[in-house]
CSV table of C-alpha atoms in Angstrom, one decimal:
chain,number,residue,atom,x,y,z
A,25,UNK,CA,0.0,-0.1,0.1
A,26,UNK,CA,1.4,3.4,-1.0
A,27,UNK,CA,1.9,6.5,0.9
A,28,UNK,CA,-0.7,8.4,2.6
A,29,UNK,CA,-0.9,12.3,2.6
A,30,UNK,CA,-3.4,14.0,4.9
A,31,UNK,CA,-3.8,17.5,6.3
A,32,UNK,CA,-1.9,17.3,9.8
A,33,UNK,CA,-3.4,20.8,11.0
A,34,UNK,CA,-7.2,19.9,10.6
A,35,UNK,CA,-8.9,18.8,13.6
A,36,UNK,CA,-11.7,16.5,13.9
A,37,UNK,CA,-13.4,14.4,16.9
A,38,UNK,CA,-16.8,13.3,16.5
A,39,UNK,CA,-19.3,15.5,18.6
A,40,UNK,CA,-22.2,13.2,17.9
A,41,UNK,CA,-24.4,16.0,16.5
A,42,UNK,CA,-26.1,13.5,14.4
A,43,UNK,CA,-25.9,16.0,11.3
A,44,UNK,CA,-24.4,13.5,9.1
A,45,UNK,CA,-26.9,10.8,10.3
A,46,UNK,CA,-29.9,13.1,9.3
A,47,UNK,CA,-28.6,14.1,5.7
A,48,UNK,CA,-30.2,12.4,2.8
A,49,UNK,CA,-27.1,11.0,1.1
A,50,UNK,CA,-26.8,7.4,0.9
A,51,UNK,CA,-25.1,5.3,3.6
A,52,UNK,CA,-23.5,2.4,1.7
A,53,UNK,CA,-22.9,-1.2,3.1
A,54,UNK,CA,-20.6,-4.1,2.0
A,55,UNK,CA,-21.5,-7.3,1.2
A,56,UNK,CA,-20.0,-8.5,4.5
A,57,UNK,CA,-21.9,-5.7,6.5
A,58,UNK,CA,-25.3,-6.7,5.2
A,59,UNK,CA,-24.5,-10.4,6.1
A,60,UNK,CA,-23.4,-9.6,9.6
A,61,UNK,CA,-26.4,-7.2,10.3
A,62,UNK,CA,-29.0,-9.6,8.8
A,63,UNK,CA,-27.3,-12.2,11.0
A,64,UNK,CA,-27.5,-10.2,14.3
A,65,UNK,CA,-31.0,-9.3,13.3
A,66,UNK,CA,-30.2,-5.5,13.2
A,67,UNK,CA,-33.6,-4.7,11.6
A,68,UNK,CA,-34.8,-4.9,15.6
A,69,UNK,CA,-32.9,-1.2,16.2
A,70,UNK,CA,-34.4,0.2,13.0
A,71,UNK,CA,-37.2,3.0,13.3
A,72,UNK,CA,-39.5,4.0,10.5
A,73,UNK,CA,-40.1,7.1,12.5
A,74,UNK,CA,-38.3,9.0,15.2
A,75,UNK,CA,-41.3,8.9,17.6
A,76,UNK,CA,-42.4,5.1,17.2
A,77,UNK,CA,-41.0,2.0,18.8
A,78,UNK,CA,-37.9,0.2,17.3
A,79,UNK,CA,-38.6,-2.5,14.7
A,80,UNK,CA,-38.3,-2.4,11.0
A,81,UNK,CA,-41.8,-2.6,9.1
A,82,UNK,CA,-39.7,-3.7,6.0
A,83,UNK,CA,-36.3,-4.5,4.9
A,84,UNK,CA,-34.0,-1.6,6.2
A,85,UNK,CA,-31.2,-2.6,3.8
A,86,UNK,CA,-32.0,-1.9,-0.2
A,87,UNK,CA,-29.9,-3.8,-2.4
A,88,UNK,CA,-27.3,-2.3,-4.8
A,89,UNK,CA,-25.6,-3.9,-7.4
A,90,UNK,CA,-22.7,-6.4,-6.7
A,91,UNK,CA,-23.9,-7.6,-3.3
A,92,UNK,CA,-23.8,-4.0,-1.7
A,93,UNK,CA,-26.6,-2.4,-0.2
A,94,UNK,CA,-27.7,1.0,1.4
A,95,UNK,CA,-29.7,1.7,4.8
A,96,UNK,CA,-33.0,2.8,3.7
A,97,UNK,CA,-34.0,6.4,4.8
A,98,UNK,CA,-36.9,7.2,7.3
A,99,UNK,CA,-39.6,9.5,6.1
A,100,UNK,CA,-37.8,12.4,7.4
A,101,UNK,CA,-34.5,11.5,5.7
A,102,UNK,CA,-32.7,10.5,8.5
A,103,UNK,CA,-30.9,7.0,9.0
A,104,UNK,CA,-33.4,4.6,10.7
A,105,UNK,CA,-30.8,3.5,12.9
A,106,UNK,CA,-30.4,6.9,14.6
A,107,UNK,CA,-31.9,7.1,17.8
A,108,UNK,CA,-33.6,10.2,19.5
A,109,UNK,CA,-30.5,11.2,21.4
A,110,UNK,CA,-28.4,11.3,18.2
A,111,UNK,CA,-26.8,7.7,18.9
A,112,UNK,CA,-26.2,5.0,16.7
A,113,UNK,CA,-28.1,2.1,17.3
A,114,UNK,CA,-25.7,-0.2,15.3
A,115,UNK,CA,-22.9,1.3,17.4
A,116,UNK,CA,-24.7,0.8,20.9
A,117,UNK,CA,-25.9,-2.8,20.2
A,118,UNK,CA,-23.0,-4.3,18.2
A,119,UNK,CA,-19.9,-2.3,18.9
A,120,UNK,CA,-18.2,0.8,17.2
A,121,UNK,CA,-16.1,-1.7,15.1
A,122,UNK,CA,-19.3,-3.0,13.6
A,123,UNK,CA,-20.7,0.4,12.2
A,124,UNK,CA,-20.8,0.7,8.6
A,125,UNK,CA,-17.3,1.4,7.0
A,126,UNK,CA,-18.9,4.4,5.4
A,127,UNK,CA,-20.1,5.9,8.7
A,128,UNK,CA,-16.6,4.9,10.3
A,129,UNK,CA,-14.7,7.1,7.8
A,130,UNK,CA,-17.2,10.0,7.7
A,131,UNK,CA,-16.0,13.0,7.3
A,132,UNK,CA,-13.0,11.8,5.8
A,133,UNK,CA,-12.3,10.7,2.3
A,134,UNK,CA,-9.7,8.9,0.4
A,135,UNK,CA,-8.5,9.8,-2.9
A,136,UNK,CA,-6.0,7.4,-4.5
A,137,UNK,CA,-3.8,9.8,-6.2
A,138,UNK,CA,-0.7,8.5,-7.9
A,139,UNK,CA,2.5,9.0,-5.6
A,140,UNK,CA,0.4,9.3,-2.5
A,141,UNK,CA,-3.3,8.8,-1.6
A,142,UNK,CA,-4.9,11.9,-0.2
A,143,UNK,CA,-7.4,12.1,2.7
A,144,UNK,CA,-9.7,15.1,2.7
A,145,UNK,CA,-12.0,16.2,5.4
A,146,UNK,CA,-15.5,17.3,4.5
A,147,UNK,CA,-16.7,20.7,5.6
A,148,UNK,CA,-20.2,19.8,5.6
A,149,UNK,CA,-19.5,18.6,9.3
A,150,UNK,CA,-19.7,21.1,11.9
A,151,UNK,CA,-16.8,19.8,14.0
A,152,UNK,CA,-14.4,20.1,10.5
A,153,UNK,CA,-15.9,23.5,10.0
A,154,UNK,CA,-15.0,24.5,13.7
A,155,UNK,CA,-11.6,22.3,13.7
A,156,UNK,CA,-12.2,20.8,16.9
A,157,UNK,CA,-10.9,17.6,18.4
A,158,UNK,CA,-7.6,15.9,17.8
A,159,UNK,CA,-5.4,16.7,14.8
A,160,UNK,CA,-5.7,14.4,12.0
A,161,UNK,CA,-1.9,14.0,12.2
A,162,UNK,CA,-2.2,12.4,15.6
A,163,UNK,CA,-4.7,10.0,14.3
A,164,UNK,CA,-2.7,8.8,11.3
A,165,UNK,CA,-2.5,5.2,12.5
A,166,UNK,CA,-6.3,4.9,12.7
A,167,UNK,CA,-6.8,6.6,9.4
A,168,UNK,CA,-4.3,4.1,7.6
A,169,UNK,CA,-6.1,1.2,9.0
A,170,UNK,CA,-9.4,2.9,7.7
A,171,UNK,CA,-7.6,3.3,4.3
A,172,UNK,CA,-6.8,-0.4,4.2
A,173,UNK,CA,-10.3,-1.5,5.0
A,174,UNK,CA,-11.8,1.2,2.2
A,175,UNK,CA,-9.5,0.0,-0.5
A,176,UNK,CA,-10.4,-3.6,0.1
A,177,UNK,CA,-14.3,-3.0,0.0
A,178,UNK,CA,-14.2,-0.3,-2.2
A,179,UNK,CA,-11.3,-0.3,-4.8
A,180,UNK,CA,-10.6,2.6,-7.2
A,181,UNK,CA,-7.9,2.9,-9.8
A,182,UNK,CA,-5.1,5.1,-8.9
A,183,UNK,CA,-5.9,8.8,-10.2
A,184,UNK,CA,-3.1,11.0,-12.2
A,185,UNK,CA,-2.7,14.3,-10.9
A,186,UNK,CA,-2.7,17.1,-13.5
A,187,UNK,CA,-2.1,20.9,-13.4
A,188,UNK,CA,-4.7,21.4,-16.1
A,189,UNK,CA,-6.3,18.8,-18.2
A,190,UNK,CA,-3.8,16.6,-20.1
A,191,UNK,CA,-0.7,17.9,-18.3
A,192,UNK,CA,0.7,15.9,-15.5
A,193,UNK,CA,2.1,17.4,-12.3
A,194,UNK,CA,5.0,15.5,-10.7
A,195,UNK,CA,4.8,15.2,-6.9
A,196,UNK,CA,7.7,17.3,-6.1
A,197,UNK,CA,6.3,20.3,-8.3
A,198,UNK,CA,2.9,19.9,-6.7
A,199,UNK,CA,4.5,19.9,-3.2
A,200,UNK,CA,6.3,23.2,-4.1
A,201,UNK,CA,3.0,24.6,-5.6
A,202,UNK,CA,1.2,23.8,-2.2
A,203,UNK,CA,3.8,25.5,-0.1
A,204,UNK,CA,3.8,28.7,-2.4
A,205,UNK,CA,0.0,29.0,-2.3
A,206,UNK,CA,0.2,28.5,1.6
A,207,UNK,CA,2.8,31.3,1.8
A,208,UNK,CA,0.4,33.5,-0.3
A,209,UNK,CA,-2.5,32.7,1.8
A,210,UNK,CA,-0.8,33.6,5.1
A,211,UNK,CA,0.6,36.9,4.0
A,212,UNK,CA,-0.3,39.4,6.8
A,213,UNK,CA,-2.8,42.3,6.1
A,214,UNK,CA,-2.9,45.6,7.7
A,215,UNK,CA,-4.7,44.0,10.4
A,216,UNK,CA,-1.7,41.8,11.2
A,217,UNK,CA,-3.6,38.7,10.0
A,218,UNK,CA,-4.3,37.6,6.5
A,219,UNK,CA,-6.1,39.9,4.3
A,220,UNK,CA,-8.2,36.8,2.3
A,221,UNK,CA,-9.4,38.5,-0.5
A,222,UNK,CA,-6.0,40.1,-1.3
A,223,UNK,CA,-4.3,36.9,-0.8
A,224,UNK,CA,-6.8,34.9,-3.0
A,225,UNK,CA,-6.2,37.8,-5.6
A,226,UNK,CA,-2.6,37.0,-5.5
A,227,UNK,CA,-2.9,33.3,-5.7
A,228,UNK,CA,-5.4,34.0,-8.8
A,229,UNK,CA,-2.7,36.1,-10.6
A,230,UNK,CA,0.2,33.4,-9.8
A,231,UNK,CA,-2.0,30.5,-11.0
A,232,UNK,CA,-3.3,32.4,-14.3
A,233,UNK,CA,0.4,32.8,-15.3
A,234,UNK,CA,0.8,28.9,-14.8
A,235,UNK,CA,-2.3,28.2,-16.6
A,236,UNK,CA,-1.0,29.7,-19.8
A,237,UNK,CA,-0.4,27.1,-22.7
A,238,UNK,CA,3.5,27.9,-23.0
A,239,UNK,CA,3.9,27.7,-19.3
A,240,UNK,CA,1.7,24.4,-18.8
A,241,UNK,CA,3.6,22.7,-21.6
A,242,UNK,CA,6.8,23.3,-20.3
A,243,UNK,CA,8.9,19.9,-19.9
A,244,UNK,CA,8.9,18.9,-16.2
A,245,UNK,CA,12.2,20.2,-14.9
A,246,UNK,CA,11.4,23.5,-16.6
A,247,UNK,CA,8.1,23.6,-15.1
A,248,UNK,CA,9.4,22.7,-11.6
A,249,UNK,CA,12.1,25.5,-12.0
A,250,UNK,CA,9.5,28.2,-13.3
A,251,UNK,CA,7.3,27.3,-10.3
A,252,UNK,CA,9.7,27.7,-7.7
A,253,UNK,CA,11.3,31.1,-9.1
A,254,UNK,CA,8.1,33.1,-10.1
A,255,UNK,CA,5.8,31.5,-7.1
A,256,UNK,CA,8.4,32.3,-4.5
A,257,UNK,CA,8.8,35.8,-5.9
A,258,UNK,CA,5.1,36.4,-6.3
A,259,UNK,CA,4.4,35.3,-2.7
A,260,UNK,CA,7.1,37.9,-1.1
A,261,UNK,CA,6.7,40.6,-3.6
A,262,UNK,CA,5.4,43.9,-1.9
A,263,UNK,CA,4.4,45.3,-5.1
A,264,UNK,CA,0.8,46.2,-5.4
A,265,UNK,CA,-1.3,44.1,-7.8
A,266,UNK,CA,-3.2,45.9,-10.3
A,267,UNK,CA,-7.1,45.4,-10.0
A,268,UNK,CA,-8.8,42.5,-11.8
A,269,UNK,CA,-12.7,42.3,-11.4
A,270,UNK,CA,-14.2,39.0,-12.3
A,271,UNK,CA,-15.4,38.7,-15.8
A,272,UNK,CA,-19.1,38.8,-16.9
A,273,UNK,CA,-18.7,35.1,-18.0
A,274,UNK,CA,-17.4,34.2,-14.6
A,275,UNK,CA,-20.2,36.0,-12.8
A,276,UNK,CA,-22.8,34.2,-15.4
A,277,UNK,CA,-21.2,31.0,-14.6
A,278,UNK,CA,-21.3,31.2,-10.8
A,279,UNK,CA,-25.0,31.6,-11.1
A,280,UNK,CA,-25.1,28.1,-12.7
A,281,UNK,CA,-22.7,26.9,-9.8
A,282,UNK,CA,-24.9,28.3,-7.1
A,283,UNK,CA,-28.0,26.8,-8.8
A,284,UNK,CA,-26.3,23.1,-8.8
A,285,UNK,CA,-25.4,23.7,-5.0
A,286,UNK,CA,-29.0,24.6,-4.2
A,287,UNK,CA,-30.6,22.1,-6.7
A,288,UNK,CA,-28.6,19.3,-4.8
A,289,UNK,CA,-29.7,20.4,-1.3
A,290,UNK,CA,-33.5,20.4,-2.8
A,291,UNK,CA,-33.0,16.9,-4.0
A,292,UNK,CA,-31.3,15.8,-0.7
A,293,UNK,CA,-34.1,17.1,1.3
A,294,UNK,CA,-36.7,15.8,-0.9
A,295,UNK,CA,-37.9,12.3,0.8
A,296,UNK,CA,-38.9,10.5,-2.2
A,297,UNK,CA,-36.2,8.3,-3.6
A,298,UNK,CA,-37.8,8.1,-7.1
A,299,UNK,CA,-40.6,8.6,-9.1
A,300,UNK,CA,-41.6,11.4,-11.2
A,301,UNK,CA,-41.5,14.2,-8.6
A,302,UNK,CA,-43.1,16.8,-10.7
A,303,UNK,CA,-43.2,19.4,-7.9
A,304,UNK,CA,-39.5,18.9,-7.3
A,305,UNK,CA,-38.6,19.3,-10.9
A,306,UNK,CA,-41.0,22.7,-11.0
A,307,UNK,CA,-39.1,24.0,-7.9
A,308,UNK,CA,-35.8,23.2,-9.6
A,309,UNK,CA,-37.0,25.1,-12.7
A,310,UNK,CA,-38.1,28.0,-10.7
A,311,UNK,CA,-34.8,27.9,-8.9
A,312,UNK,CA,-32.7,27.8,-12.1
A,313,UNK,CA,-34.6,30.9,-13.4
A,314,UNK,CA,-34.3,32.9,-10.3
A,315,UNK,CA,-30.6,32.1,-10.0
A,316,UNK,CA,-30.3,33.8,-13.4
A,317,UNK,CA,-32.3,36.8,-12.6
A,318,UNK,CA,-35.6,35.7,-13.7
A,319,UNK,CA,-38.6,35.4,-11.4
A,320,UNK,CA,-39.0,36.0,-7.7
A,321,UNK,CA,-36.8,34.5,-4.6
A,322,UNK,CA,-37.6,31.1,-3.2
A,323,UNK,CA,-37.1,29.5,0.1
A,324,UNK,CA,-34.1,27.8,-1.3
A,325,UNK,CA,-32.7,30.9,-3.0
A,326,UNK,CA,-33.5,34.5,-2.5
A,327,UNK,CA,-30.6,36.7,-4.1
A,328,UNK,CA,-32.5,39.9,-3.2
A,329,UNK,CA,-32.2,38.6,0.5
A,330,UNK,CA,-28.5,37.7,-0.1
A,331,UNK,CA,-27.8,41.2,-1.1
A,332,UNK,CA,-29.4,42.5,2.0
A,333,UNK,CA,-26.9,41.3,4.4
A,334,UNK,CA,-23.0,42.2,4.2
A,335,UNK,CA,-20.3,39.4,4.5
A,336,UNK,CA,-17.5,40.8,6.3
A,337,UNK,CA,-14.4,38.3,5.9
A,338,UNK,CA,-12.5,40.3,8.5
A,339,UNK,CA,-14.9,39.7,11.2
A,340,UNK,CA,-12.4,37.3,13.5
A,341,UNK,CA,-15.1,34.3,13.7
A,342,UNK,CA,-15.9,34.3,10.0
A,343,UNK,CA,-12.0,34.8,9.2
A,344,UNK,CA,-11.2,31.8,11.4
A,345,UNK,CA,-13.7,29.4,9.4
A,346,UNK,CA,-13.0,30.8,5.8
A,347,UNK,CA,-8.9,30.8,6.4
A,348,UNK,CA,-9.2,27.2,7.6
A,349,UNK,CA,-11.3,26.2,4.9
A,350,UNK,CA,-9.0,27.8,2.3
A,351,UNK,CA,-5.7,26.4,4.3
A,352,UNK,CA,-7.3,22.7,4.3
A,353,UNK,CA,-8.2,23.2,0.3
A,354,UNK,CA,-4.6,24.1,-0.4
A,355,UNK,CA,-3.1,21.4,2.0
A,356,UNK,CA,-4.9,18.6,0.1
A,357,UNK,CA,-4.5,19.7,-3.5
A,358,UNK,CA,-3.6,16.9,-5.8
A,359,UNK,CA,-6.6,14.2,-5.3
A,360,UNK,CA,-6.6,13.5,-8.8
A,361,UNK,CA,-10.4,13.8,-9.1
A,362,UNK,CA,-9.9,17.1,-11.0
A,363,UNK,CA,-7.0,19.0,-12.5
A,364,UNK,CA,-5.3,20.8,-9.6
A,365,UNK,CA,-6.3,24.3,-10.8
A,366,UNK,CA,-9.8,23.0,-11.3
A,367,UNK,CA,-9.9,21.6,-7.6
A,368,UNK,CA,-8.8,25.1,-6.0
A,369,UNK,CA,-11.5,26.7,-8.3
A,370,UNK,CA,-14.3,24.5,-7.2
A,371,UNK,CA,-13.3,25.0,-3.5
A,372,UNK,CA,-13.3,28.6,-3.9
A,373,UNK,CA,-16.6,28.1,-5.7
A,374,UNK,CA,-18.2,26.6,-2.5
A,375,UNK,CA,-16.9,29.4,-0.4
A,376,UNK,CA,-18.6,31.8,-2.6
A,377,UNK,CA,-21.8,30.0,-2.4
A,378,UNK,CA,-21.6,29.8,1.2
A,379,UNK,CA,-21.3,33.6,1.5
A,380,UNK,CA,-24.5,33.9,-0.6
A,381,UNK,CA,-26.6,31.4,1.4
A,382,UNK,CA,-25.1,32.7,4.8
A,383,UNK,CA,-26.1,36.3,3.8
A,384,UNK,CA,-29.5,35.0,2.5
A,385,UNK,CA,-29.9,33.3,6.1
A,386,UNK,CA,-28.8,36.2,8.0
A,387,UNK,CA,-31.3,38.6,6.0
A,388,UNK,CA,-34.2,36.3,7.0
A,389,UNK,CA,-33.3,36.7,10.4
A,390,UNK,CA,-33.3,40.5,10.1
A,391,UNK,CA,-29.8,40.8,10.5
A,392,UNK,CA,-27.7,43.3,8.2
A,393,UNK,CA,-24.6,41.7,8.8
A,394,UNK,CA,-23.6,37.8,8.2
A,395,UNK,CA,-22.5,36.0,11.8
A,396,UNK,CA,-20.2,33.3,12.1
A,397,UNK,CA,-23.3,30.8,12.8
A,398,UNK,CA,-24.8,31.7,9.4
A,399,UNK,CA,-21.7,31.6,7.6
A,400,UNK,CA,-20.8,28.0,9.0
A,401,UNK,CA,-24.3,26.8,8.0
A,402,UNK,CA,-23.9,28.3,4.6
A,403,UNK,CA,-20.5,26.4,4.0
A,404,UNK,CA,-22.1,23.0,5.3
A,405,UNK,CA,-24.9,23.7,3.1
A,406,UNK,CA,-22.9,24.5,0.1
A,407,UNK,CA,-20.3,21.5,0.6
A,408,UNK,CA,-23.4,19.1,1.0
A,409,UNK,CA,-23.3,18.9,-3.0
A,410,UNK,CA,-20.0,16.7,-2.7
A,411,UNK,CA,-21.8,14.2,-0.9
A,412,UNK,CA,-25.1,14.4,-2.5
A,413,UNK,CA,-24.2,14.3,-6.1
A,414,UNK,CA,-20.5,14.2,-6.5
A,415,UNK,CA,-20.6,11.6,-9.4
A,416,UNK,CA,-24.1,12.8,-10.7
A,417,UNK,CA,-24.9,15.5,-13.4
A,418,UNK,CA,-24.6,18.4,-11.1
A,419,UNK,CA,-21.5,17.1,-9.4
A,420,UNK,CA,-19.8,16.8,-12.8
A,421,UNK,CA,-20.7,20.3,-13.8
A,422,UNK,CA,-19.0,21.8,-10.9
A,423,UNK,CA,-15.6,22.1,-12.8
A,424,UNK,CA,-17.0,24.0,-15.9
A,425,UNK,CA,-19.4,25.9,-13.7
A,426,UNK,CA,-16.7,27.2,-11.2
A,427,UNK,CA,-15.3,29.3,-14.1
A,428,UNK,CA,-11.6,28.3,-13.5
A,429,UNK,CA,-9.9,31.0,-11.8
A,430,UNK,CA,-12.8,33.4,-12.2
A,431,UNK,CA,-13.9,31.5,-9.0
A,432,UNK,CA,-11.0,33.3,-7.3
A,433,UNK,CA,-11.3,36.8,-8.8
A,434,UNK,CA,-14.9,36.5,-7.7
A,435,UNK,CA,-14.0,35.8,-4.2
A,436,UNK,CA,-11.4,38.7,-4.2
A,437,UNK,CA,-14.2,40.9,-5.6
A,438,UNK,CA,-16.1,40.8,-2.3
A,439,UNK,CA,-19.4,40.4,-4.1
A,440,UNK,CA,-20.6,37.1,-5.6
A,441,UNK,CA,-24.0,38.3,-6.7
């Protein structure tokens, strides 16, 4: 088994908040887990609703191809094995080691990138957003054991790491790039802490240069030298950067990105697993229209409300969350799921979407300014898409809809919509 690269500074210890158990995404089970749960008569611990006694009315394990299965959701979208006090009944009755591997791993995810598999932590988890608990670096042995089990039960092919589509990025150059971006991110501003908008602008300028055809196509040794020389200079330079507003196309694409985020949440919260769901389709159509400036605001998205509340990234609590999110995005670049520049663009796209959802939430509470609670909730709602539809149509569209580096310029502008 190859090397494992994780974010040693990210913290996580499960706080048993139950949020992940109440989301609408699938809880996958291996054939071995299904067999063990049937033998243990685990259906005894299943609840059809939170307010009824235990005991499943129907098979709680829905079959999937290859002998796999998923846990059937309750009518409210939660896992049927979740107790009223946010405890997993499988964990309580059969032991922690017998919980589904999917649950034991969450909020972590493995990415089998060539050279070293990458571990990411999902920011749809409140504890990850707050970076509370033990550092992942201190949990390396346990994470490695989970990776071994995951690789056995959910094997994936090794993924190539690319700078841009079709251009391989060697591991040493990737490491240099991550170090340079981190240095840019941490540049102190006038308040003696990083100015996130100015620093993301600096990152965008540097990456825009790297994305040029003549640079991206340099032979590996020359590309490594170019990244080192130009990146270190750009990270340390005190010369002011010329203004660069996001393009009209970038803003338009973000409207599509925002729709994808909100549409995924609408699908996630719809209790019906299948069928025509005509009312859902009608809501999605209205959301698409509103996201592009046509039609009134809706419960899922109201751009007028989002414009009514100010998001100040220099607010100490918001700054801490946003900085840690960007830091983690840089630290885990190179998963192989997308080219590295697209990875960062999508990550910042989620942050832009989080700002819109947070402002909307704050305005509906009668506040003129986004607070840390609204911002954190907006971030979790945005990142939900990575679990709800990462391989579906909406998930596949995230790269193009992020607008590439326009996503970074949009964040730096301070006004996403």
